[in-house]
Short mmCIF file of C-alpha atoms in Angstrom, two decimals:
data_model
loop_
_atom_site.label_atom_id
_atom_site.label_comp_id
_atom_site.label_asym_id
_atom_site.label_seq_id
_atom_site.Cartn_x
_atom_site.Cartn_y
_atom_site.Cartn_z
CA UNK X 1 0.00 0.00 0.00
CA UNK X 2 1.41 3.38 -0.98
CA UNK X 3 1.23 6.24 1.51
CA UNK X 4 -1.71 8.55 0.67
CA UNK X 5 -0.73 11.91 -0.82
CA UNK X 6 -3.28 13.52 1.52
CA UNK X 7 -4.92 11.88 4.54
CA UNK X 8 -7.51 13.78 6.59
CA UNK X 9 -8.70 12.34 9.88
CA UNK X 10 -11.59 13.63 12.04
CA UNK X 11 -11.06 17.18 10.81
CA UNK X 12 -13.08 19.96 12.49
CA UNK X 13 -13.00 23.67 11.75
CA UNK X 14 -14.86 26.37 13.63
CA UNK X 15 -15.15 30.03 12.71
CA UNK X 16 -16.25 31.43 16.05
CA UNK X 17 -19.36 29.46 17.03
CA UNK X 18 -19.91 28.22 13.48
CA UNK X 19 -18.65 24.68 12.83
CA UNK X 20 -17.82 24.57 9.12
CA UNK X 21 -16.12 21.16 8.99
CA UNK X 22 -17.69 18.49 11.18
CA UNK X 23 -15.32 15.55 11.42
CA UNK X 24 -14.06 15.00 7.87
CA UNK X 25 -12.28 11.74 7.00
CA UNK X 26 -10.94 11.10 3.51
CA UNK X 27 -7.77 10.52 1.55
CA UNK X 28 -6.23 11.22 -1.85
CA UNK X 29 -3.88 8.61 -3.27
CA UNK X 30 -0.78 9.54 -5.30
CA UNK X 31 -1.75 10.26 -8.91
CA UNK X 32 -5.44 10.40 -8.05
CA UNK X 33 -7.81 13.19 -9.10
CA UNK X 34 -10.42 13.79 -6.40
CA UNK X 35 -13.23 16.20 -7.28
CA UNK X 36 -15.20 17.81 -4.45
CA UNK X 37 -18.72 19.05 -5.21
CA UNK X 38 -21.55 20.45 -3.17
CA UNK X 39 -23.68 23.55 -2.59
CA UNK X 40 -22.23 26.91 -1.57
CA UNK X 41 -21.41 26.99 2.11
CA UNK X 42 -20.93 23.22 2.37
CA UNK X 43 -17.30 23.56 3.51
CA UNK X 44 -15.55 22.59 0.25
CA UNK X 45 -13.23 25.59 -0.02
CA UNK X 46 -12.55 25.59 3.72
CA UNK X 47 -11.49 21.95 3.46
CA UNK X 48 -9.05 22.80 0.67
CA UNK X 49 -7.64 25.75 2.60
CA UNK X 50 -7.21 23.71 5.79
CA UNK X 51 -5.42 20.95 3.85
CA UNK X 52 -2.89 23.60 2.76
CA UNK X 53 -2.84 25.16 6.26
CA UNK X 54 -4.04 28.49 4.87
CA UNK X 55 -6.67 28.05 7.57
CA UNK X 56 -5.80 26.43 10.89
CA UNK X 57 -7.80 23.30 11.72
CA UNK X 58 -9.63 23.42 15.04
CA UNK X 59 -8.99 19.71 15.64
CA UNK X 60 -8.13 16.55 13.73
CA UNK X 61 -5.09 15.54 11.74
CA UNK X 62 -3.83 16.09 8.19
CA UNK X 63 -1.01 14.05 6.72
CA UNK X 64 0.73 15.09 3.50
CA UNK X 65 2.83 12.27 2.04
CA UNK X 66 2.88 10.65 5.47
CA UNK X 67 3.93 13.79 7.39
CA UNK X 68 1.56 15.16 10.02
CA UNK X 69 1.25 18.82 9.06
CA UNK X 70 -1.03 19.51 12.04
CA UNK X 71 1.83 18.61 14.41
CA UNK X 72 3.01 21.82 16.16
CA UNK X 73 6.59 20.84 15.23
CA UNK X 74 5.81 20.40 11.54
CA UNK X 75 7.71 22.56 9.04
CA UNK X 76 4.56 23.89 7.42
CA UNK X 77 6.35 26.07 4.85
CA UNK X 78 8.42 23.12 3.61
CA UNK X 79 5.33 20.96 3.29
CA UNK X 80 3.29 23.72 1.69
CA UNK X 81 6.01 24.14 -0.95
CA UNK X 82 5.08 20.66 -2.19
CA UNK X 83 1.44 21.67 -2.68
CA UNK X 84 0.46 23.90 -5.60
CA UNK X 85 -2.67 25.98 -5.06
CA UNK X 86 -4.88 27.61 -7.69
CA UNK X 87 -7.62 29.94 -6.47
CA UNK X 88 -10.92 31.14 -7.87
CA UNK X 89 -9.42 34.62 -8.26
CA UNK X 90 -6.11 34.48 -10.09
CA UNK X 91 -4.03 36.40 -7.51
CA UNK X 92 -1.38 37.41 -10.03
CA UNK X 93 0.89 40.37 -9.24
CA UNK X 94 -0.58 43.10 -11.48
CA UNK X 95 2.65 45.15 -11.65
CA UNK X 96 4.75 42.20 -12.89
CA UNK X 97 4.92 40.57 -16.30
CA UNK X 98 3.65 37.05 -16.75
CA UNK X 99 7.22 35.71 -16.75
CA UNK X 100 8.12 37.54 -13.53
CA UNK X 101 4.94 36.24 -11.89
CA UNK X 102 6.29 32.75 -12.58
CA UNK X 103 9.91 33.33 -11.52
CA UNK X 104 9.72 35.41 -8.35
CA UNK X 105 8.63 32.64 -5.95
CA UNK X 106 11.04 30.17 -7.55
CA UNK X 107 13.90 32.56 -6.73
CA UNK X 108 12.71 33.72 -3.31
CA UNK X 109 11.27 30.45 -1.93
CA UNK X 110 13.15 27.70 -3.75
CA UNK X 111 16.41 29.62 -4.15
CA UNK X 112 16.64 28.95 -7.89
CA UNK X 113 19.00 31.14 -9.89
CA UNK X 114 17.26 33.38 -12.40
CA UNK X 115 18.27 31.48 -15.58
CA UNK X 116 16.87 28.22 -14.17
CA UNK X 117 13.72 29.95 -12.94
CA UNK X 118 13.15 31.46 -16.39
CA UNK X 119 13.68 28.09 -18.07
CA UNK X 120 11.16 26.41 -15.73
CA UNK X 121 8.69 29.27 -16.19
CA UNK X 122 8.89 29.11 -19.99
CA UNK X 123 8.37 25.34 -19.97
CA UNK X 124 5.23 25.77 -17.89
CA UNK X 125 3.91 28.66 -20.00
CA UNK X 126 4.31 26.36 -23.01
CA UNK X 127 2.40 23.65 -21.15
CA UNK X 128 -0.59 25.97 -20.65
CA UNK X 129 -0.36 27.34 -24.19
CA UNK X 130 0.75 30.89 -23.35
CA UNK X 131 4.41 31.10 -24.43
CA UNK X 132 3.69 34.23 -26.44
CA UNK X 133 2.34 36.09 -23.38
CA UNK X 134 5.47 36.05 -21.20
CA UNK X 135 6.03 39.83 -21.54
CA UNK X 136 2.37 40.76 -21.04
CA UNK X 137 0.90 42.11 -17.82
CA UNK X 138 -2.09 40.40 -16.20
CA UNK X 139 -4.45 43.28 -17.04
CA UNK X 140 -3.91 42.58 -20.75
CA UNK X 141 -5.00 38.94 -20.47
CA UNK X 142 -8.45 37.41 -20.47
CA UNK X 143 -9.66 35.75 -17.29
CA UNK X 144 -9.02 32.33 -18.79
CA UNK X 145 -5.48 33.30 -19.73
CA UNK X 146 -4.84 34.70 -16.25
CA UNK X 147 -6.03 31.44 -14.69
CA UNK X 148 -3.76 29.42 -16.97
CA UNK X 149 -0.86 31.68 -15.92
CA UNK X 150 -1.81 31.01 -12.30
CA UNK X 151 -1.66 27.26 -12.98
CA UNK X 152 1.73 27.66 -14.70
CA UNK X 153 2.95 29.67 -11.70
CA UNK X 154 1.91 26.90 -9.30
CA UNK X 155 3.56 24.27 -11.52
CA UNK X 156 6.78 26.28 -11.62
CA UNK X 157 7.26 25.48 -7.93
CA UNK X 158 7.54 21.78 -8.89
CA UNK X 159 4.77 20.64 -6.53
CA UNK X 160 3.97 17.00 -5.76
CA UNK X 161 0.24 17.75 -5.86
CA UNK X 162 -2.17 20.50 -6.88
CA UNK X 163 -5.22 21.93 -5.13
CA UNK X 164 -7.79 23.80 -7.24
CA UNK X 165 -10.47 25.92 -5.56
CA UNK X 166 -13.26 26.40 -8.12
CA UNK X 167 -10.72 27.46 -10.77
CA UNK X 168 -13.32 28.17 -13.46
CA UNK X 169 -16.13 29.80 -11.49
CA UNK X 170 -14.94 33.38 -12.14
CA UNK X 171 -14.59 32.81 -15.88
CA UNK X 172 -16.85 33.53 -18.85
CA UNK X 173 -18.33 30.25 -20.10
CA UNK X 174 -16.33 30.24 -23.36
CA UNK X 175 -13.04 30.53 -21.44
CA UNK X 176 -13.69 27.58 -19.12
CA UNK X 177 -12.70 24.94 -21.66
CA UNK X 178 -9.10 26.13 -22.04
CA UNK X 179 -8.51 25.95 -18.28
CA UNK X 180 -10.13 22.51 -18.00
CA UNK X 181 -7.97 21.30 -20.90
CA UNK X 182 -4.83 22.26 -18.97
CA UNK X 183 -6.12 20.46 -15.88
CA UNK X 184 -7.01 17.41 -17.98
CA UNK X 185 -3.43 17.32 -19.32
CA UNK X 186 -2.03 17.48 -15.78
CA UNK X 187 -4.29 14.61 -14.72
CA UNK X 188 -3.18 12.54 -17.72
CA UNK X 189 0.45 13.16 -16.71
CA UNK X 190 -0.27 11.68 -13.28
CA UNK X 191 -0.43 14.84 -11.16
CA UNK X 192 -2.19 14.28 -7.83
CA UNK X 193 -5.08 16.73 -7.76
CA UNK X 194 -7.85 17.80 -5.41
CA UNK X 195 -10.40 19.93 -7.26
CA UNK X 196 -13.35 21.83 -5.82
CA UNK X 197 -15.53 22.33 -8.87
CA UNK X 198 -19.00 22.88 -10.32
CA UNK X 199 -17.92 21.30 -13.62
CA UNK X 200 -19.72 17.95 -13.50
CA UNK X 201 -18.54 16.90 -16.96
CA UNK X 202 -14.92 17.39 -15.90
CA UNK X 203 -15.54 15.49 -12.66
CA UNK X 204 -17.10 12.59 -14.57
CA UNK X 205 -14.41 12.45 -17.24
CA UNK X 206 -11.22 13.20 -15.30
CA UNK X 207 -11.98 12.43 -11.66
CA UNK X 208 -11.00 9.14 -10.04
CA UNK X 209 -13.15 9.88 -7.00
CA UNK X 210 -16.07 12.23 -6.43
CA UNK X 211 -16.80 13.62 -2.96
CA UNK X 212 -20.16 15.28 -2.30
CA UNK X 213 -20.16 17.62 0.72
CA UNK X 214 -23.07 19.33 2.42
CA UNK X 215 -23.32 21.05 5.79
CA UNK X 216 -19.69 20.44 6.67
CA UNK X 217 -19.75 16.66 6.22
CA UNK X 218 -18.99 14.23 3.40
CA UNK X 219 -22.41 12.89 2.44
CA UNK X 220 -21.30 10.52 -0.30
CA UNK X 221 -18.18 9.55 -2.21
CA UNK X 222 -17.35 7.11 -4.96
CA UNK X 223 -16.47 6.69 -8.62
CA UNK X 224 -17.73 9.85 -10.38
CA UNK X 225 -19.81 8.07 -13.02
CA UNK X 226 -21.53 6.00 -10.31
CA UNK X 227 -22.24 8.90 -7.96
CA UNK X 228 -23.50 11.14 -10.77
CA UNK X 229 -25.68 8.48 -12.40
CA UNK X 230 -26.88 6.63 -9.28
CA UNK X 231 -26.50 8.80 -6.17
CA UNK X 232 -27.45 6.74 -3.12
CA UNK X 233 -28.10 9.54 -0.64
CA UNK X 234 -31.26 11.64 -0.91
CA UNK X 235 -29.33 14.87 -0.36
CA UNK X 236 -26.96 14.00 -3.23
CA UNK X 237 -29.97 13.22 -5.43
CA UNK X 238 -31.53 16.62 -4.65
CA UNK X 239 -28.30 18.49 -5.41
CA UNK X 240 -27.56 16.66 -8.65
CA UNK X 241 -31.14 17.05 -9.89
CA UNK X 242 -30.55 20.83 -9.83
CA UNK X 243 -27.06 20.94 -11.36
CA UNK X 244 -27.05 18.19 -13.99
#
């Protein structure tokens, strides 16, 4: 048995009196694509942010590649460097070119020399189909292009796994496909991915596991085609009847 890429055990998260995650247990295996779906406010994005320690868990344990990142002694920055994160909003530096957006963290965090950082950045811009935009500024790109740059930036840190928090929800419908194509390519290359998404077609086609959350708990999980076609839980049935 290989060590899970991500293992979450009895995870709870409170914001004040509000319990947003209510004892979550699940895992992501190496090379697996796990898609997380559910209504707004179900705890999906909070789960992703807690896995990356952008939010502190209230209780429970999270293991990344076998290391307990909820241990007070854990080197969170080292572990977080192995996890690429792509947000709903692109979070690019507006005053920097596309290329500089991709090289700055490589130099500052990973200590790469500039020529190597540029080489890595250009390879990842090519991967997302934006080689010709390296000198552009974010304001001159479409939303879909900015999101693809954000993916290339995350990949430039050579992560072991990628977390995507609704990466297409801020995009015009005709721009969604280009971003999903990049994610599909990553999945085909064996990248471990955890994706919070509303894109049911992507989840069905690319996902290895589908997790349906509601009210801070995992209601149902399984093979995407099975869950989408034959949801067992009434709450899952209600949700899917509205979105499919």
